Amino acid sequence: MAAQGKKEHLYKILVIGDLGTGKTSIIKRYVHQFFSPHYRATIGVDFALKVLNWDNSTTIRLQLWDIAGQERFGNMTRVYYKEAVGAFVVFDVTRLSTFEAVQMWKADLDNKVLLPNGKAIPAVLLANKCDLASEGFLGNINQLDDYCREKGFHAWFETSAKENIGIEEAARSLVAKILENDETIDHPQPDGDGIRVGEEDGRAPKKTKCC
Amino acid sequence: MADKKTSQAKLSSCGSSMSDSGASAASEEGEEGGGRENEKDPDKETAARCPKLDLVLRKKSGGLSVSSLDSSASAESLLEELLCDIRRSRPASLASTPTFLSCSERGSDCETDCVRDCGRSEAELKGMGIGQLRTVLENLEHETDTVSRLLVRLLHVRDKRAGRLVAQYGKLTLVLRHFARRNSFPGHKELQFTLHRPESPDQHSQWLAAWTVLSQLPRGIPKHWRKTLWSSLAEYGTRGVNWTVQLQNLFSEFSTPEDEKLGTQIVKDLHRTGTTGFSSEEEHGVLKRVLLAYARYNKKTGYCQGFNILAAFILKVVEFDEAMALMILVYVVDHTLPENYFSHTLYALSGDMAVFRHLLKFYLPELALHMETLQKEASGTIRKSYSSENPPDRQSVHAYEPPLADVFSMQWFLTIFASVLPRKACRRVWDAIFLEGSEYVLYTAVAILAVMERDLLLTSTAADFYMAMSKLSEQLRKAHIMSSAEFLQVTPP
């Protein structure tokens, strides 16, 4: 198992977004450093594991859950949201409809899973296929900063699974945020009795899930 | 049989084709003996065009009487009459079969050709002396005679082949009965093999039994017969649907806004079927049309991801026959698998996934227990950081891990294994599902895990398990773990 004094974290991360936005490609690029235009459409859910040597004393195992983009799978895939601590929401910069769906995916995410402290799990927005951006609809992609603040995204990145752009950075940003959350959530409970209070910031959890 | 058909055809109108039974008889021979065109066309084309020609010629010849036209109404002379009409028009190319056929094959052009090539206009004939006319008549009679003999010979060949085919069916039936008896297959005495599905309900069950036994032979159904079987079953299974009317609407080029929306989803998945060889624009076009036609046919289900994989798989079997592929897709989705497998919240699918987990406990208890243990452990470890000084405190973590089998069974069932089994094995699994029932979906899933059991027992965490499953599935699909034939020995457990 872990070497003396070495910390290991296991984090569950969701990758969501409309059909055909490149979720699987992003995961394959991130995990296998590989791109192919011929992936099979994800049916239901898929799983991938990425091991990160975060620093000398920390190893992070990311469980990436690739969730099918079609709406009808929602009920079948919702169990895979449980206990997730971070998410990538992906849209395709060449298709406006996939960007419009981002709101829906974010709301769905916040509705299905919350951190133990009742806050939304950190989500990073990925503007994928940026290598094709000239054909894209986003005239001024920088407006995304305001959009992210408004919709509660931790950050956004332009990515291209094909050209390997932005994916590492996005992942690092999300993991850093997750680690930060971990510190603040786990450590203020010195007796470790496992009771976590959802209302610590005065906001009641939107929806309590019983597992 | 052939004579009767010819005279029937003579009565029918100019452009009509053969009756259904005639067409299928001809295609049976095509399957069996090759030479399908040779045998089908002369008969069909002659019959189809004759009445008009007859009139034209009578008019052109200015009432010239040709003896064979006036002969008695016996079947044989009727046939000769037909031939006479056709042959009269092509004196130069007489006894040569290829020319004769090329004339028939050219279809609509032929008629005008024939009339033009007739060679002798009314005026020309009128200008001839009696001796010349006699020569013309003699020539015509000779030509007529030659061609009618050729046609009769071809018809004999066809009948002989049909007879041989029946005899072959008989032999195959005996073999199948023997195999069925040895394997105590119920109802083995009644089974009766024919390639095409017979109409009567009694014969239908005999036919079905024969194909079921055939599918269980070590090498299963011959590859080139599968198309016939699947389409026959689909036609029978969807017999309430008026396909003649439906197909026209479903494949209509006219596109509604609803279609546009569906189209965007479908287009995104066209190149993501995971099926090798589905790369050309043309193939994508066919696939798109089939998927859109299905969505139009069943608006409630519409397009479900996974249909792209199913349709691509079916299209390969039916050699890209769109209409046939659609019928089979409808048969699979709406008539073979439970309702709501692909629609609404997919609750029939989750039902099958639950049943599958129970079957695992029964058939592969060791693996089922192992998977349950991993699931429980994962529920205790997720999102908990730990180190050697600070071991995870299971009590304090409320994690959740869904049953490990679900990720994979969901994919397998939604694609009916086209995403995980090598194509050959998958085709045979579909044969079994069609012929013996959709429970074969569940048995096949158990068989797949049985194949992987040894490797899966070595996994030590849920994540390990998922990774191992992904790898093993990929290896299985590429037939690296075992060949299709070997896999089929595993089914049913």
mmCIF file of C-alpha atoms in Angstrom, chain B residues 117-294:
data_model
loop_
_atom_site.group_PDB
_atom_site.id
_atom_site.type_symbol
_atom_site.label_atom_id
_atom_site.label_comp_id
_atom_site.label_asym_id
_atom_site.label_seq_id
_atom_site.Cartn_x
_atom_site.Cartn_y
_atom_site.Cartn_z
ATOM 1 C CA ASP B 117 -35.747 -3.483 -85.420
ATOM 2 C CA CYS B 118 -38.715 -5.344 -86.626
ATOM 3 C CA GLY B 119 -37.163 -4.328 -89.855
ATOM 4 C CA ARG B 120 -40.056 -4.538 -92.165
ATOM 5 C CA SER B 121 -42.567 -1.797 -92.283
ATOM 6 C CA GLU B 122 -46.045 -2.318 -93.522
ATOM 7 C CA ALA B 123 -45.156 -0.634 -96.772
ATOM 8 C CA GLU B 124 -42.095 -2.793 -97.165
ATOM 9 C CA LEU B 125 -44.097 -5.945 -96.643
ATOM 10 C CA LYS B 126 -46.762 -4.809 -99.040
ATOM 11 C CA GLY B 127 -44.109 -4.274 -101.647
ATOM 12 C CA MET B 128 -42.847 -7.827 -101.404
ATOM 13 C CA GLY B 129 -43.722 -10.583 -103.739
ATOM 14 C CA ILE B 130 -45.348 -13.754 -102.538
ATOM 15 C CA GLY B 131 -42.063 -15.637 -102.718
ATOM 16 C CA GLN B 132 -40.286 -13.103 -100.549
ATOM 17 C CA LEU B 133 -43.066 -13.138 -98.048
ATOM 18 C CA ARG B 134 -42.872 -16.886 -97.843
ATOM 19 C CA THR B 135 -39.170 -16.654 -97.096
ATOM 20 C CA VAL B 136 -39.859 -14.090 -94.405
ATOM 21 C CA LEU B 137 -42.471 -16.343 -92.930
ATOM 22 C CA GLU B 138 -40.210 -19.366 -93.041
ATOM 23 C CA ASN B 139 -37.443 -17.462 -91.364
ATOM 24 C CA LEU B 140 -39.769 -16.283 -88.698
ATOM 25 C CA GLU B 141 -41.072 -19.732 -88.037
ATOM 26 C CA HIS B 142 -37.598 -21.102 -87.813
ATOM 27 C CA GLU B 143 -36.508 -18.374 -85.427
ATOM 28 C CA THR B 144 -39.572 -18.819 -83.298
ATOM 29 C CA ASP B 145 -38.998 -22.492 -83.070
ATOM 30 C CA THR B 146 -35.382 -22.110 -82.006
ATOM 31 C CA VAL B 147 -36.079 -19.610 -79.311
ATOM 32 C CA SER B 148 -39.054 -21.403 -77.909
ATOM 33 C CA ARG B 149 -36.980 -24.500 -77.629
ATOM 34 C CA LEU B 150 -34.330 -22.520 -75.810
ATOM 35 C CA LEU B 151 -36.862 -21.153 -73.400
ATOM 36 C CA VAL B 152 -38.415 -24.504 -72.784
ATOM 37 C CA ARG B 153 -34.996 -25.879 -72.052
ATOM 38 C CA LEU B 154 -34.295 -23.111 -69.574
ATOM 39 C CA LEU B 155 -37.597 -23.697 -67.871
ATOM 40 C CA HIS B 156 -36.788 -27.381 -67.620
ATOM 41 C CA VAL B 157 -33.461 -26.538 -66.049
ATOM 42 C CA ARG B 158 -35.227 -24.333 -63.589
ATOM 43 C CA ASP B 159 -37.737 -26.969 -62.674
ATOM 44 C CA LYS B 160 -35.016 -29.520 -62.317
ATOM 45 C CA ARG B 161 -33.085 -27.241 -60.017
ATOM 46 C CA ALA B 162 -36.190 -26.517 -57.996
ATOM 47 C CA GLY B 163 -36.682 -30.247 -57.658
ATOM 48 C CA ARG B 164 -33.080 -30.700 -56.634
ATOM 49 C CA LEU B 165 -33.482 -27.944 -54.096
ATOM 50 C CA VAL B 166 -36.453 -29.710 -52.537
ATOM 51 C CA ALA B 167 -34.386 -32.851 -52.393
ATOM 52 C CA GLN B 168 -31.572 -30.944 -50.701
ATOM 53 C CA TYR B 169 -34.020 -29.521 -48.185
ATOM 54 C CA GLY B 170 -35.137 -33.087 -47.556
ATOM 55 C CA LYS B 171 -31.602 -34.229 -46.886
ATOM 56 C CA LEU B 172 -30.889 -31.307 -44.616
ATOM 57 C CA THR B 173 -34.137 -31.981 -42.780
ATOM 58 C CA LEU B 174 -32.984 -35.555 -42.122
ATOM 59 C CA VAL B 175 -29.627 -34.384 -40.829
ATOM 60 C CA LEU B 176 -31.288 -31.845 -38.569
ATOM 61 C CA ARG B 177 -33.766 -34.398 -37.246
ATOM 62 C CA HIS B 178 -30.927 -36.744 -36.485
ATOM 63 C CA PHE B 179 -29.002 -34.049 -34.661
ATOM 64 C CA ALA B 180 -32.118 -32.981 -32.786
ATOM 65 C CA ARG B 181 -32.864 -36.538 -31.712
ATOM 66 C CA ARG B 182 -29.339 -37.061 -30.484
ATOM 67 C CA ASN B 183 -29.538 -33.859 -28.474
ATOM 68 C CA SER B 184 -33.073 -34.607 -27.274
ATOM 69 C CA PHE B 185 -34.435 -31.493 -28.887
ATOM 70 C CA PRO B 186 -38.215 -31.525 -28.423
ATOM 71 C CA GLY B 187 -40.349 -31.869 -31.555
ATOM 72 C CA HIS B 188 -37.491 -33.189 -33.660
ATOM 73 C CA LYS B 189 -39.757 -35.445 -35.734
ATOM 74 C CA GLU B 190 -41.767 -32.553 -37.035
ATOM 75 C CA LEU B 191 -39.021 -30.193 -38.070
ATOM 76 C CA GLN B 192 -38.917 -29.442 -41.754
ATOM 77 C CA PHE B 193 -36.276 -27.316 -43.391
ATOM 78 C CA THR B 194 -36.909 -24.829 -46.155
ATOM 79 C CA LEU B 195 -34.931 -21.697 -46.798
ATOM 80 C CA HIS B 196 -37.918 -19.382 -46.949
ATOM 81 C CA ARG B 197 -40.599 -19.269 -44.341
ATOM 82 C CA PRO B 198 -43.720 -21.171 -45.346
ATOM 83 C CA GLU B 199 -47.043 -19.395 -44.988
ATOM 84 C CA SER B 200 -49.101 -21.938 -43.108
ATOM 85 C CA PRO B 201 -48.879 -21.797 -39.296
ATOM 86 C CA ASP B 202 -48.169 -25.545 -39.001
ATOM 87 C CA GLN B 203 -45.327 -25.365 -41.430
ATOM 88 C CA HIS B 204 -44.092 -22.232 -39.731
ATOM 89 C CA SER B 205 -43.376 -24.042 -36.503
ATOM 90 C CA GLN B 206 -41.673 -26.882 -38.391
ATOM 91 C CA TRP B 207 -39.584 -24.339 -40.212
ATOM 92 C CA LEU B 208 -38.720 -22.538 -36.990
ATOM 93 C CA ALA B 209 -37.745 -25.800 -35.310
ATOM 94 C CA ALA B 210 -35.483 -26.675 -38.234
ATOM 95 C CA TRP B 211 -33.673 -23.346 -38.107
ATOM 96 C CA THR B 212 -33.358 -23.541 -34.344
ATOM 97 C CA VAL B 213 -31.639 -26.909 -34.624
ATOM 98 C CA LEU B 214 -29.513 -25.618 -37.479
ATOM 99 C CA SER B 215 -28.398 -22.695 -35.333
ATOM 100 C CA GLN B 216 -27.278 -25.155 -32.683
ATOM 101 C CA LEU B 217 -25.028 -27.160 -34.968
ATOM 102 C CA PRO B 218 -21.401 -26.541 -34.084
ATOM 103 C CA ARG B 219 -20.921 -24.063 -36.923
ATOM 104 C CA GLY B 220 -24.379 -22.582 -36.694
ATOM 105 C CA ILE B 221 -26.315 -21.020 -39.530
ATOM 106 C CA PRO B 222 -24.333 -20.578 -42.745
ATOM 107 C CA LYS B 223 -23.371 -16.951 -43.030
ATOM 108 C CA HIS B 224 -25.113 -16.337 -46.366
ATOM 109 C CA TRP B 225 -28.403 -17.712 -45.042
ATOM 110 C CA ARG B 226 -28.556 -15.429 -42.041
ATOM 111 C CA LYS B 227 -29.940 -12.509 -44.009
ATOM 112 C CA THR B 228 -32.816 -14.679 -45.194
ATOM 113 C CA LEU B 229 -33.516 -15.963 -41.701
ATOM 114 C CA TRP B 230 -33.414 -12.605 -39.959
ATOM 115 C CA SER B 231 -35.548 -10.889 -42.550
ATOM 116 C CA SER B 232 -38.067 -13.752 -42.575
ATOM 117 C CA LEU B 233 -38.306 -13.600 -38.797
ATOM 118 C CA ALA B 234 -38.567 -9.829 -38.837
ATOM 119 C CA GLU B 235 -41.265 -9.906 -41.484
ATOM 120 C CA TYR B 236 -43.197 -12.481 -39.510
ATOM 121 C CA GLY B 237 -42.638 -10.763 -36.172
ATOM 122 C CA THR B 238 -43.805 -7.417 -37.525
ATOM 123 C CA ARG B 239 -46.592 -8.826 -39.703
ATOM 124 C CA GLY B 240 -49.063 -6.298 -38.292
ATOM 125 C CA VAL B 241 -47.114 -3.499 -39.951
ATOM 126 C CA ASN B 242 -47.986 -2.501 -43.483
ATOM 127 C CA TRP B 243 -44.438 -2.175 -44.655
ATOM 128 C CA THR B 244 -45.267 -1.289 -48.230
ATOM 129 C CA VAL B 245 -46.915 1.907 -47.077
ATOM 130 C CA GLN B 246 -44.627 2.513 -44.099
ATOM 131 C CA LEU B 247 -41.325 2.200 -45.905
ATOM 132 C CA GLN B 248 -42.204 4.978 -48.269
ATOM 133 C CA ASN B 249 -42.978 7.404 -45.450
ATOM 134 C CA LEU B 250 -40.176 6.309 -43.169
ATOM 135 C CA PHE B 251 -37.484 6.702 -45.800
ATOM 136 C CA SER B 252 -39.000 9.882 -47.196
ATOM 137 C CA GLU B 253 -36.527 12.607 -48.087
ATOM 138 C CA PHE B 254 -38.862 15.203 -46.679
ATOM 139 C CA SER B 255 -37.586 16.331 -43.305
ATOM 140 C CA THR B 256 -39.582 17.851 -40.455
ATOM 141 C CA PRO B 257 -38.110 20.080 -37.698
ATOM 142 C CA GLU B 258 -38.408 17.056 -35.423
ATOM 143 C CA ASP B 259 -36.267 15.056 -37.833
ATOM 144 C CA GLU B 260 -33.669 17.823 -37.846
ATOM 145 C CA LYS B 261 -33.288 17.610 -34.103
ATOM 146 C CA LEU B 262 -33.000 13.853 -34.192
ATOM 147 C CA GLY B 263 -30.664 14.140 -37.136
ATOM 148 C CA THR B 264 -28.128 16.162 -35.141
ATOM 149 C CA GLN B 265 -27.932 13.439 -32.481
ATOM 150 C CA ILE B 266 -27.779 10.700 -35.065
ATOM 151 C CA VAL B 267 -25.095 12.410 -37.132
ATOM 152 C CA LYS B 268 -22.911 12.735 -34.026
ATOM 153 C CA ASP B 269 -23.026 8.983 -33.554
ATOM 154 C CA LEU B 270 -22.613 7.827 -37.144
ATOM 155 C CA HIS B 271 -18.853 7.503 -36.933
ATOM 156 C CA ARG B 272 -18.999 6.187 -33.389
ATOM 157 C CA THR B 273 -20.340 2.695 -33.955
ATOM 158 C CA GLY B 274 -17.104 0.948 -33.067
ATOM 159 C CA THR B 275 -17.765 -1.217 -36.128
ATOM 160 C CA THR B 276 -14.824 -1.494 -38.453
ATOM 161 C CA GLY B 277 -15.500 -0.584 -42.019
ATOM 162 C CA PHE B 278 -18.206 1.941 -41.254
ATOM 163 C CA SER B 279 -16.168 4.853 -42.456
ATOM 164 C CA SER B 280 -17.371 5.933 -45.883
ATOM 165 C CA GLU B 281 -19.849 8.736 -46.450
ATOM 166 C CA GLU B 282 -22.063 6.304 -48.256
ATOM 167 C CA GLU B 283 -22.207 3.892 -45.346
ATOM 168 C CA HIS B 284 -22.902 6.738 -42.960
ATOM 169 C CA GLY B 285 -25.726 7.846 -45.235
ATOM 170 C CA VAL B 286 -27.344 4.430 -45.137
ATOM 171 C CA LEU B 287 -26.902 4.212 -41.376
ATOM 172 C CA LYS B 288 -28.424 7.647 -40.884
ATOM 173 C CA ARG B 289 -31.429 6.848 -43.018
ATOM 174 C CA VAL B 290 -32.097 3.629 -41.125
ATOM 175 C CA LEU B 291 -31.788 5.340 -37.727
ATOM 176 C CA LEU B 292 -33.986 8.237 -38.782
ATOM 177 C CA ALA B 293 -36.537 5.834 -40.252
ATOM 178 C CA TYR B 294 -36.657 3.965 -36.957
#
